[in-house]
Amino acid sequence: LEARPARTQPSSSPDAPETRRRRQKKAMEDPLLPCDLDRMSVSIRDDDAGSRRFSWEDLLSPVLGTTVLLPFAVAFVGVITAANPNLAPHTPKLLSTVILSQAIGGFWFARFSQYCTCTNIDLLSAAYVAQLGVYLHRQALYMRNVSDGGAGGGDDALALLAQVLVGQAMFTIIVGLLLLLAARFNGVWYLRYLPYPVACGFVSGIGLIVLDGGFELGCNHTMKDLVGQYAQIPRETWLHTGATVLVGCFFLALKSVILNAMRLPVGLLAVTIVVHGGARFLGISEQTMTAHRMFLQGLQPESWVSGWQAVLDEFSSIDLGLFGSQGYLSLTVSYALLHLMVYPFYAIGMQDIDQPREKFDLRKEIKQLGGLNVCVGALLGVPSCHSYKVCIVMKAAGAKTRLWVVLLSLTFLALYFDTAIRPAIAVVPTCAFGGLVFSLGVDLITASLVESGQRVASEEWRGG
């Protein structure tokens, strides 16, 4: 990493600047150091662009911010439902928890964060909830000796949804408590002793899970099914698979044209226009396309209280003993520690995007992030962190004040309460969302491997 010039506090020691330079050089050359931890508590230079005053560009956040974050929210839920087909009819309920988390997180960041940004939901959390649903479903089948209800849902699906929502909320609270403890006891500094290849391998594995979720979302089959049962898979499924991979490559190619996160809504819009335009040119009706599962299922309007009602109705059937099982603890602890490692690095990296005008206090930022996740978890929400994407887009558009964060939060709050807007998402074909998740998985894998190649000693790559 290249250290950014900073205005530091005057020191009585004449060799203090030289000592700092040696310490920063050593930190950047350390192959075991996941990031430049010497930048955690430094005085940031003043914003030479002037004071942050209201600009009309702040009013663009309901459009720009929503077009960036909403595809990620749908992809987040898509990863979960792809791994758990029984939850597909309850997509609106899962989507409501994500939207509420983003709305609350925006208000929280506008008040307590040192950065002018909103919150983001991470695909690491989606991978955890997906694996949690698979584990809980298998345990329910084993312990209750019930048959799989299939994609049609039913009481078993509703009971699984309630169990997943409770587990999701517990995980979010656990992440928040770990962040609070890390801020209280300055535990972030111990991350320097975590070997980077370990973190890189875990992130690469998560990328494979996300990549597999793209195939499941686009063609309703995992990579294991496509490879192991290719002879039994119908031709229509292969067409969906090819379309998913093609759209995923399209999203990856857009990175060279559109550098910021606007490539996601632009890509979804382009794919939607091509699919609907091609269907109209070929004379294919929307009913036929829906019958062939070319659109997302389960996006019918539902009341915002439906998720809470499901938990209350099925609370007696929730097996709390599963949350003390070895499988659950192993899954939760590993993902919680990964979140504890990743979220502080997001907070540190935000200094390059939104430079605070006062001295940056990492412990204070991690503390407020932990408090946010505890609060969101109590409302059945998902883990939240800092958003790079929206901040970059809004700063490029000319936004300057925290008003854009508040307006974006109000927009997501309206989406949470007015569920009649959500069926409009169903016009986007599943191959578009599957390709989006596919491209995000490839991004995770390639980014972790490239970063590992830059940080791990060359002797390790050569095998000694």
Tab-separated table of C-alpha atoms in Angstrom, residues 48-432:
chain	number	residue	atom	x	y	z
A	48	ASP	CA	-8.554	21.553	0.552
A	49	ALA	CA	-11.741	21.633	-1.474
A	50	GLY	CA	-13.377	23.772	1.155
A	51	SER	CA	-16.047	23.270	3.772
A	52	ARG	CA	-18.791	20.763	3.159
A	53	ARG	CA	-21.835	22.813	2.370
A	54	PHE	CA	-25.167	21.782	0.922
A	55	SER	CA	-25.221	21.184	-2.809
A	56	TRP	CA	-28.114	20.282	-5.054
A	57	GLU	CA	-26.298	17.074	-5.955
A	58	ASP	CA	-27.120	15.789	-2.444
A	59	LEU	CA	-30.700	15.357	-3.656
A	60	LEU	CA	-29.608	12.722	-6.196
A	61	SER	CA	-29.039	10.016	-3.579
A	62	PRO	CA	-32.580	8.507	-3.730
A	63	VAL	CA	-31.930	7.690	-7.396
A	64	LEU	CA	-28.193	7.002	-7.528
A	65	GLY	CA	-27.928	5.292	-4.136
A	66	THR	CA	-30.944	3.065	-4.690
A	67	THR	CA	-29.791	1.954	-8.136
A	68	VAL	CA	-26.459	0.905	-6.610
A	69	LEU	CA	-27.645	-0.765	-3.385
A	70	LEU	CA	-30.925	-2.390	-4.429
A	71	PRO	CA	-29.297	-4.847	-6.885
A	72	PHE	CA	-26.982	-5.937	-4.072
A	73	ALA	CA	-29.982	-6.420	-1.785
A	74	VAL	CA	-31.687	-8.641	-4.364
A	75	ALA	CA	-28.430	-10.524	-4.997
A	76	PHE	CA	-28.021	-10.978	-1.225
A	77	VAL	CA	-31.429	-12.634	-0.985
A	78	GLY	CA	-30.792	-14.527	-4.221
A	79	VAL	CA	-27.756	-16.245	-2.717
A	80	ILE	CA	-29.889	-17.371	0.246
A	81	THR	CA	-32.862	-18.645	-1.746
A	82	ALA	CA	-30.628	-20.340	-4.315
A	83	ALA	CA	-29.107	-22.498	-1.576
A	84	ASN	CA	-32.510	-22.992	0.102
A	85	PRO	CA	-35.284	-23.486	-2.508
A	86	ASN	CA	-37.867	-23.842	0.283
A	87	LEU	CA	-37.311	-20.174	1.137
A	88	ALA	CA	-37.938	-18.922	-2.426
A	89	PRO	CA	-41.669	-18.199	-1.809
A	90	HIS	CA	-40.624	-16.048	1.159
A	91	THR	CA	-38.248	-13.831	-0.820
A	92	PRO	CA	-40.183	-10.622	0.107
A	93	LYS	CA	-39.764	-11.346	3.822
A	94	LEU	CA	-36.016	-11.877	3.468
A	95	LEU	CA	-35.720	-8.796	1.271
A	96	SER	CA	-37.535	-6.745	3.914
A	97	THR	CA	-34.876	-7.556	6.533
A	98	VAL	CA	-32.122	-6.400	4.160
A	99	ILE	CA	-33.933	-3.177	3.217
A	100	LEU	CA	-34.666	-2.362	6.869
A	101	SER	CA	-31.000	-2.952	7.756
A	102	GLN	CA	-29.894	-0.500	5.077
A	103	ALA	CA	-32.443	2.111	6.167
A	104	ILE	CA	-31.510	1.956	9.866
A	105	GLY	CA	-27.808	1.810	9.029
A	106	GLY	CA	-28.035	4.982	6.967
A	107	PHE	CA	-29.674	6.963	9.763
A	108	TRP	CA	-27.137	5.581	12.240
A	109	PHE	CA	-24.144	6.501	10.073
A	110	ALA	CA	-25.518	9.971	9.376
A	111	ARG	CA	-25.520	10.594	13.128
A	112	PHE	CA	-22.558	8.662	14.555
A	113	SER	CA	-20.052	7.818	11.806
A	114	GLN	CA	-16.931	9.888	11.164
A	115	TYR	CA	-17.478	9.354	7.436
A	116	CYS	CA	-20.087	10.798	5.108
A	117	THR	CA	-21.350	7.467	3.803
A	118	CYS	CA	-24.156	4.959	4.196
A	119	THR	CA	-24.079	1.298	5.159
A	120	ASN	CA	-23.620	-1.713	2.936
A	121	ILE	CA	-24.601	-5.368	3.196
A	122	ASP	CA	-21.757	-7.752	2.447
A	123	LEU	CA	-21.971	-10.999	0.485
A	124	LEU	CA	-19.998	-12.684	3.271
A	125	SER	CA	-23.143	-12.352	5.361
A	126	ALA	CA	-25.246	-13.745	2.510
A	127	ALA	CA	-22.991	-16.799	2.333
A	128	TYR	CA	-23.381	-17.316	6.083
A	129	VAL	CA	-27.196	-17.067	6.037
A	130	ALA	CA	-27.314	-19.416	3.033
A	131	GLN	CA	-25.163	-22.009	4.803
A	132	LEU	CA	-27.164	-21.512	7.999
A	133	GLY	CA	-30.403	-22.261	6.148
A	134	VAL	CA	-28.923	-25.420	4.630
A	135	TYR	CA	-27.683	-26.613	8.022
A	136	LEU	CA	-30.946	-25.881	9.850
A	137	HIS	CA	-32.990	-27.576	7.121
A	138	ARG	CA	-30.850	-30.714	7.225
A	139	GLN	CA	-31.020	-30.858	11.006
A	140	ALA	CA	-34.799	-30.426	10.904
A	141	LEU	CA	-35.120	-33.275	8.413
A	142	TYR	CA	-32.935	-35.498	10.541
A	143	MET	CA	-34.478	-34.692	13.911
A	144	ARG	CA	-38.129	-34.484	12.885
A	145	ASN	CA	-38.013	-37.065	10.092
A	146	VAL	CA	-40.024	-34.863	7.728
A	147	SER	CA	-39.849	-34.860	3.953
A	148	ASP	CA	-38.666	-31.945	1.834
A	149	GLY	CA	-41.621	-29.736	0.945
A	150	GLY	CA	-39.949	-28.567	-2.281
A	151	ALA	CA	-40.133	-25.067	-3.655
A	152	GLY	CA	-43.796	-24.820	-2.859
A	153	GLY	CA	-43.137	-23.844	0.743
A	154	GLY	CA	-45.837	-24.669	3.258
A	155	ASP	CA	-45.661	-24.923	7.013
A	156	ASP	CA	-42.214	-26.550	6.913
A	157	ALA	CA	-40.892	-23.667	4.791
A	158	LEU	CA	-42.420	-21.097	7.140
A	159	ALA	CA	-40.879	-22.833	10.152
A	160	LEU	CA	-37.499	-22.853	8.394
A	161	LEU	CA	-37.900	-19.142	7.583
A	162	ALA	CA	-38.587	-18.309	11.231
A	163	GLN	CA	-35.552	-20.331	12.322
A	164	VAL	CA	-33.332	-18.635	9.744
A	165	LEU	CA	-34.531	-15.138	10.701
A	166	VAL	CA	-33.806	-15.818	14.371
A	167	GLY	CA	-30.383	-17.264	13.529
A	168	GLN	CA	-29.659	-14.308	11.256
A	169	ALA	CA	-30.564	-11.865	14.023
A	170	MET	CA	-28.414	-13.718	16.560
A	171	PHE	CA	-25.448	-13.667	14.192
A	172	THR	CA	-25.806	-9.921	13.591
A	173	ILE	CA	-25.872	-9.285	17.345
A	174	ILE	CA	-22.812	-11.508	17.825
A	175	VAL	CA	-20.912	-9.560	15.166
A	176	GLY	CA	-21.904	-6.305	16.861
A	177	LEU	CA	-20.785	-7.515	20.288
A	178	LEU	CA	-17.432	-8.682	18.918
A	179	LEU	CA	-16.889	-5.272	17.320
A	180	LEU	CA	-17.735	-3.558	20.612
A	181	LEU	CA	-15.258	-5.783	22.470
A	182	ALA	CA	-12.592	-5.141	19.832
A	183	ALA	CA	-13.110	-1.387	20.228
A	184	ARG	CA	-13.138	-1.565	24.028
A	185	PHE	CA	-9.923	-3.599	24.371
A	186	ASN	CA	-8.204	-2.371	21.191
A	187	GLY	CA	-8.340	-5.909	19.834
A	188	VAL	CA	-7.938	-4.809	16.200
A	189	TRP	CA	-4.182	-4.612	16.716
A	190	TYR	CA	-4.020	-8.384	17.194
A	191	LEU	CA	-5.069	-8.832	13.570
A	192	ARG	CA	-1.459	-8.157	12.533
A	193	TYR	CA	-0.597	-11.660	13.790
A	194	LEU	CA	-3.112	-13.348	11.475
A	195	PRO	CA	-1.235	-14.834	8.487
A	196	TYR	CA	-2.547	-13.269	5.320
A	197	PRO	CA	-2.725	-16.582	3.360
A	198	VAL	CA	-5.274	-17.791	5.930
A	199	ALA	CA	-7.512	-14.768	5.399
A	200	CYS	CA	-7.003	-14.946	1.627
A	201	GLY	CA	-7.979	-18.624	1.525
A	202	PHE	CA	-11.148	-17.979	3.505
A	203	VAL	CA	-12.184	-15.088	1.263
A	204	SER	CA	-11.488	-17.181	-1.848
A	205	GLY	CA	-13.712	-19.928	-0.438
A	206	ILE	CA	-16.466	-17.394	0.133
A	207	GLY	CA	-16.017	-16.289	-3.472
A	208	LEU	CA	-16.621	-19.857	-4.631
A	209	ILE	CA	-19.807	-20.009	-2.545
A	210	VAL	CA	-21.024	-16.749	-4.084
A	211	LEU	CA	-20.066	-17.972	-7.559
A	212	ASP	CA	-22.034	-21.169	-6.969
A	213	GLY	CA	-24.957	-19.061	-5.787
A	214	GLY	CA	-24.913	-17.262	-9.142
A	215	PHE	CA	-25.416	-20.552	-10.961
A	216	GLU	CA	-28.189	-21.613	-8.578
A	217	LEU	CA	-29.937	-18.279	-9.009
A	218	GLY	CA	-29.589	-18.276	-12.792
A	219	CYS	CA	-30.297	-21.924	-13.662
A	220	ASN	CA	-31.498	-23.479	-10.376
A	221	HIS	CA	-28.535	-25.902	-10.299
A	222	THR	CA	-25.218	-25.895	-8.442
A	223	MET	CA	-21.842	-26.342	-10.111
A	224	LYS	CA	-21.720	-29.817	-8.581
A	225	ASP	CA	-25.019	-30.720	-10.289
A	226	LEU	CA	-23.924	-29.280	-13.616
A	227	VAL	CA	-20.687	-31.285	-13.588
A	228	GLY	CA	-21.870	-34.503	-11.963
A	229	GLN	CA	-25.287	-34.825	-13.626
A	230	TYR	CA	-24.725	-33.156	-16.977
A	231	ALA	CA	-26.314	-36.063	-18.872
A	232	GLN	CA	-29.618	-35.816	-16.973
A	233	ILE	CA	-29.909	-32.023	-17.052
A	234	PRO	CA	-32.452	-30.812	-19.654
A	235	ARG	CA	-31.525	-28.531	-22.515
A	236	GLU	CA	-33.504	-25.627	-21.086
A	237	THR	CA	-31.313	-25.632	-17.969
A	238	TRP	CA	-28.185	-25.467	-20.095
A	239	LEU	CA	-29.648	-22.465	-21.909
A	240	HIS	CA	-30.201	-20.746	-18.559
A	241	THR	CA	-26.646	-21.668	-17.530
A	242	GLY	CA	-25.169	-20.263	-20.716
A	243	ALA	CA	-27.169	-17.057	-20.348
A	244	THR	CA	-25.993	-16.678	-16.733
A	245	VAL	CA	-22.321	-17.097	-17.668
A	246	LEU	CA	-22.706	-14.759	-20.646
A	247	VAL	CA	-24.313	-12.045	-18.508
A	248	GLY	CA	-21.641	-12.558	-15.827
A	249	CYS	CA	-18.917	-12.003	-18.425
A	250	PHE	CA	-20.798	-8.901	-19.573
A	251	PHE	CA	-20.705	-7.480	-16.029
A	252	LEU	CA	-16.993	-8.268	-15.770
A	253	ALA	CA	-16.359	-6.561	-19.117
A	254	LEU	CA	-18.235	-3.459	-17.916
A	255	LYS	CA	-15.506	-2.934	-15.300
A	256	SER	CA	-13.184	-1.687	-18.040
A	257	VAL	CA	-15.818	0.791	-19.267
A	258	ILE	CA	-17.608	1.894	-16.085
A	259	LEU	CA	-15.148	1.915	-13.201
A	260	ASN	CA	-17.496	2.666	-10.327
A	261	ALA	CA	-20.475	0.775	-8.939
A	262	MET	CA	-22.847	2.293	-11.515
A	263	ARG	CA	-21.952	-0.636	-13.771
A	264	LEU	CA	-24.397	-2.780	-11.759
A	265	PRO	CA	-27.635	-0.854	-12.454
A	266	VAL	CA	-26.456	-0.027	-15.985
A	267	GLY	CA	-25.750	-3.700	-16.641
A	268	LEU	CA	-29.089	-4.847	-15.202
A	269	LEU	CA	-30.920	-2.272	-17.314
A	270	ALA	CA	-29.088	-3.305	-20.483
A	271	VAL	CA	-29.708	-7.033	-19.965
A	272	THR	CA	-33.390	-6.414	-19.165
A	273	ILE	CA	-33.869	-4.360	-22.331
A	274	VAL	CA	-32.144	-7.011	-24.474
A	275	VAL	CA	-34.171	-9.898	-23.012
A	276	HIS	CA	-37.559	-8.167	-23.278
A	277	GLY	CA	-36.739	-6.737	-26.680
A	278	GLY	CA	-35.623	-10.128	-27.984
A	279	ALA	CA	-38.731	-11.826	-26.581
A	280	ARG	CA	-41.011	-9.288	-28.268
A	281	PHE	CA	-39.129	-9.649	-31.553
A	282	LEU	CA	-39.497	-13.461	-31.400
A	283	GLY	CA	-43.144	-13.262	-30.337
A	284	ILE	CA	-42.626	-14.850	-26.903
A	285	SER	CA	-45.212	-13.772	-24.338
A	286	GLU	CA	-44.430	-12.843	-20.741
A	287	GLN	CA	-46.589	-15.743	-19.539
A	288	THR	CA	-44.367	-18.165	-21.440
A	289	MET	CA	-41.232	-16.557	-20.035
A	290	THR	CA	-42.632	-16.758	-16.506
A	291	ALA	CA	-43.575	-20.425	-16.992
A	292	HIS	CA	-39.956	-21.142	-17.963
A	293	ARG	CA	-38.706	-19.457	-14.738
A	294	MET	CA	-37.048	-16.550	-16.509
A	295	PHE	CA	-38.035	-14.110	-13.745
A	296	LEU	CA	-37.631	-14.037	-9.978
A	297	GLN	CA	-40.384	-15.816	-8.089
A	298	GLY	CA	-42.009	-14.696	-4.842
A	299	LEU	CA	-41.822	-10.919	-5.286
A	300	GLN	CA	-45.517	-10.421	-4.709
A	301	PRO	CA	-46.517	-7.511	-2.446
A	302	GLU	CA	-46.496	-8.463	1.240
A	303	SER	CA	-47.018	-6.428	4.350
A	304	TRP	CA	-43.853	-5.295	6.128
A	305	VAL	CA	-45.072	-7.118	9.237
A	306	SER	CA	-45.164	-10.499	7.471
A	307	GLY	CA	-41.665	-11.439	8.584
A	308	TRP	CA	-42.387	-10.563	12.193
A	309	GLN	CA	-45.690	-12.425	11.969
A	310	ALA	CA	-43.907	-15.525	10.657
A	311	VAL	CA	-41.520	-15.531	13.613
A	312	LEU	CA	-44.359	-15.060	16.111
A	313	ASP	CA	-46.542	-17.733	14.514
A	314	GLU	CA	-43.743	-20.293	14.300
A	315	PHE	CA	-41.918	-19.345	17.499
A	316	SER	CA	-43.139	-22.455	19.276
A	317	SER	CA	-41.672	-24.636	16.501
A	318	ILE	CA	-38.244	-22.972	16.624
A	319	ASP	CA	-35.712	-25.461	17.982
A	320	LEU	CA	-33.418	-23.263	20.077
A	321	GLY	CA	-31.304	-26.311	20.843
A	322	LEU	CA	-29.941	-26.224	17.292
A	323	PHE	CA	-28.228	-22.922	18.098
A	324	GLY	CA	-26.098	-24.754	20.647
A	325	SER	CA	-25.078	-27.619	18.371
A	326	GLN	CA	-21.498	-28.126	17.270
A	327	GLY	CA	-22.283	-27.524	13.602
A	328	TYR	CA	-23.991	-24.213	14.288
A	329	LEU	CA	-21.221	-22.995	16.608
A	330	SER	CA	-18.504	-23.953	14.139
A	331	LEU	CA	-20.266	-22.164	11.292
A	332	THR	CA	-21.122	-19.066	13.320
A	333	VAL	CA	-17.748	-18.621	15.025
A	334	SER	CA	-15.784	-18.901	11.764
A	335	TYR	CA	-17.949	-16.377	9.926
A	336	ALA	CA	-18.154	-14.031	12.928
A	337	LEU	CA	-14.351	-13.910	13.224
A	338	LEU	CA	-14.094	-13.249	9.495
A	339	HIS	CA	-16.520	-10.319	9.845
A	340	LEU	CA	-14.473	-9.072	12.802
A	341	MET	CA	-11.398	-9.105	10.584
A	342	VAL	CA	-12.988	-7.565	7.478
A	343	TYR	CA	-15.153	-4.781	8.924
A	344	PRO	CA	-12.291	-2.801	10.560
A	345	PHE	CA	-10.413	-2.895	7.254
A	346	TYR	CA	-13.455	-1.419	5.525
A	347	ALA	CA	-13.389	1.395	8.087
A	348	ILE	CA	-9.677	2.003	7.506
A	349	GLY	CA	-10.013	1.956	3.731
A	350	MET	CA	-12.732	4.606	3.839
A	351	GLN	CA	-10.006	7.173	4.599
A	352	ASP	CA	-8.949	7.054	0.948
A	353	ILE	CA	-12.512	7.725	-0.221
A	354	ASP	CA	-13.982	10.148	2.309
A	355	GLN	CA	-11.240	11.949	4.217
A	356	PRO	CA	-12.510	13.125	7.622
A	357	ARG	CA	-11.533	16.679	8.486
A	358	GLU	CA	-10.702	15.779	12.073
A	359	LYS	CA	-8.419	13.178	13.591
A	360	PHE	CA	-9.711	9.721	12.692
A	361	ASP	CA	-10.358	7.472	15.686
A	362	LEU	CA	-10.618	3.841	14.612
A	363	ARG	CA	-11.799	2.601	18.006
A	364	LYS	CA	-14.651	5.110	17.982
A	365	GLU	CA	-15.642	4.081	14.450
A	366	ILE	CA	-15.566	0.371	15.302
A	367	LYS	CA	-17.588	1.058	18.457
A	368	GLN	CA	-20.368	2.813	16.567
A	369	LEU	CA	-20.349	0.026	13.957
A	370	GLY	CA	-20.756	-2.557	16.708
A	371	GLY	CA	-23.623	-0.615	18.233
A	372	LEU	CA	-25.320	-0.442	14.832
A	373	ASN	CA	-25.153	-4.212	14.322
A	374	VAL	CA	-26.522	-4.916	17.793
A	375	CYS	CA	-29.432	-2.558	17.094
A	376	VAL	CA	-30.070	-4.004	13.620
A	377	GLY	CA	-29.853	-7.561	14.921
A	378	ALA	CA	-32.555	-6.841	17.467
A	379	LEU	CA	-34.821	-5.997	14.501
A	380	LEU	CA	-34.045	-9.274	12.633
A	381	GLY	CA	-31.587	-7.440	10.375
A	382	VAL	CA	-28.365	-8.497	8.667
A	383	PRO	CA	-24.778	-7.345	9.410
A	384	SER	CA	-23.915	-3.912	8.017
A	385	CYS	CA	-20.622	-2.169	7.262
A	386	HIS	CA	-19.294	0.904	5.433
A	387	SER	CA	-20.306	1.389	1.808
A	388	TYR	CA	-17.510	2.183	-0.630
A	389	LYS	CA	-19.698	1.989	-3.713
A	390	VAL	CA	-22.350	4.577	-2.902
A	391	CYS	CA	-19.842	6.989	-1.386
A	392	ILE	CA	-17.723	6.911	-4.561
A	393	VAL	CA	-20.764	7.422	-6.788
A	394	MET	CA	-22.172	10.294	-4.710
A	395	LYS	CA	-18.826	12.089	-4.411
A	396	ALA	CA	-18.364	11.771	-8.177
A	397	ALA	CA	-21.849	13.274	-8.611
A	398	GLY	CA	-20.868	16.257	-6.422
A	399	ALA	CA	-22.627	15.448	-3.124
A	400	LYS	CA	-21.011	17.034	-0.073
A	401	THR	CA	-23.159	16.772	3.053
A	402	ARG	CA	-24.753	14.008	5.103
A	403	LEU	CA	-28.136	15.038	3.767
A	404	TRP	CA	-27.731	12.552	0.919
A	405	VAL	CA	-27.272	9.756	3.476
A	406	VAL	CA	-30.504	10.758	5.239
A	407	LEU	CA	-32.445	10.990	1.969
A	408	LEU	CA	-31.198	7.568	0.874
A	409	SER	CA	-32.251	6.090	4.231
A	410	LEU	CA	-35.708	7.616	3.862
A	411	THR	CA	-35.964	6.026	0.411
A	412	PHE	CA	-35.170	2.565	1.777
A	413	LEU	CA	-37.594	3.140	4.621
A	414	ALA	CA	-40.304	3.871	2.034
A	415	LEU	CA	-39.375	0.666	0.182
A	416	TYR	CA	-39.703	-1.237	3.449
A	417	PHE	CA	-43.185	0.002	4.271
A	418	ASP	CA	-44.567	0.346	0.713
A	419	THR	CA	-44.044	-3.192	-0.602
A	420	ALA	CA	-46.146	-2.550	-3.722
A	421	ILE	CA	-43.014	-1.170	-5.404
A	422	ARG	CA	-41.074	-4.428	-5.166
A	423	PRO	CA	-42.905	-6.429	-7.883
A	424	ALA	CA	-41.313	-4.047	-10.377
A	425	ILE	CA	-38.045	-5.884	-9.684
A	426	ALA	CA	-39.565	-9.016	-11.265
A	427	VAL	CA	-39.186	-7.485	-14.734
A	428	VAL	CA	-35.440	-8.169	-14.468
A	429	PRO	CA	-34.686	-11.720	-15.739
A	430	THR	CA	-33.080	-14.271	-13.461
A	431	CYS	CA	-30.085	-14.590	-15.790
A	432	ALA	CA	-29.318	-10.922	-15.042
